[in-house]
């Protein structure tokens, strides 16, 4: 399961590649893929485009994890799909959607790369919209990057199919989204994507994935890794549950209350969850600019006021969130360290199985 940007995410292949049991924080248009991408992530996961350096409005998340040494099937960055295969994939999606009575505009080929590290896999779609800035600088300049996106960047990042979707009735929109992404993908009351994509085997994305010939060695590796993971499903399920335990830890609950009080002191009371400030700005931006966040459609004075509010809130959130992030990282380290100590033998065996699967030819 992956998290979309405010406009519908550009479809991509290998959306459900099962290479890792831990999810990371979404940044920009990166799509987190893996076993726990369907579970809870840090409450501060991005819901809108941001700089790659500003995936959280607070301090940079810790990169050290006691579980890192046991997770994943290798590191590095690789090109996930050639332009030719990407074009064939897009055409296959359009054919599938047409067979169900929907229009779909194939997307132009773009650079799609995959980074594997820290026990999770991140698929990056090359559609840069913002400069790469540290979190504090990004917040001071762009807020959350929602109403503040440069016009050329915000328009360039919009999927042309989004325009088709916004013109539909709610019932048509729901049917369209379910045909493209799968019937279990959660939608809001207007039929738009919420915070996740649950791509099923019957969705046009999955059907297109199967229809386009793929590299035999890549598929063989994926099959071996999946088979190795299946043998350790109980272990992976327990790892998956760790994230819920981290968020439910009393220390995180206290840190969330402290964060809320910090925001209130800064002039922004009433927030009880760290995902709420960004979500509120996104809701206000859509009400003012339309669902595709087109600044040209907004009243200039109201847009300027929203941008000021977004930046002020994001700056305060960035400051207040740093203590929350530090607490969450400490809790994560403690719980993972305890998990590793209790499951060291099984984890080492799992690591060996993944290494063997990735090295076989």
C-alpha angles and dihedrals in degrees: 000000000000136000120243132218118243089274115053111283119254108258115249139179126254091031091154102037102152100218102129145027100212128069125212134204118292115239127184110325093334114134118213113221130186147077098307096037085095091056133066119300130189106311089238096067110142120260095185140036113292139165113278087244093054104057087134125035087225135054120326110279114252114263095201115095129166088220097051094089091059101043136080133024101257141320139251135072124285135179106254102196137011120232090251094053091043090055092048090049093051091049090050090054090051091051092049092049092046090054087058093047100261134120118232125180111217111235122235115255115270138178109279116183134174125217118195117195141120093029097299140082124231122196112206123202110203102235104121113193104165139037116261103258136160112262097258093049092045092052092048092051105032107011104210093340094249111109092011101063114128109257094243092047096046093048093044092054095054118107107231087222087066089072089055091050096049091056093056128095116252092258092049091046093052091049091048094050092047092049092051102038106017136271094268093059107115117239133187125244090277095050097256126134113269117195106316147039118219101192111201128198090252095054118107090242091059094042091051090049090057093043096057116078111243137196110284095216092050092050091046090053091048091050093050093048092047091050091050091050092049089060089057099040093128091055092047091049090055091048089049090055092053092079092058089050091052093053092045094050112121090232091059091047090054091045090053091053090049090049090051092051091048091054091047091053088051090055101267109103129172102050115130102167128051092230093056103081094056092042091053092051090048091051092049092046092052091049090053103033103027127252093294091054095237108176091198090068095055131089104257095225094049091045091052090051092049091049091052090050092047093052094045092049094045092050091051091044091050091054096043094043096060093077091045091052092049090052093046092049090050092049091047091050093048095048094043092048090052090047092051092049091051096044104030096126094050092044092052090049090050091050091051091049092052092047091051091048093051093048098048117103 
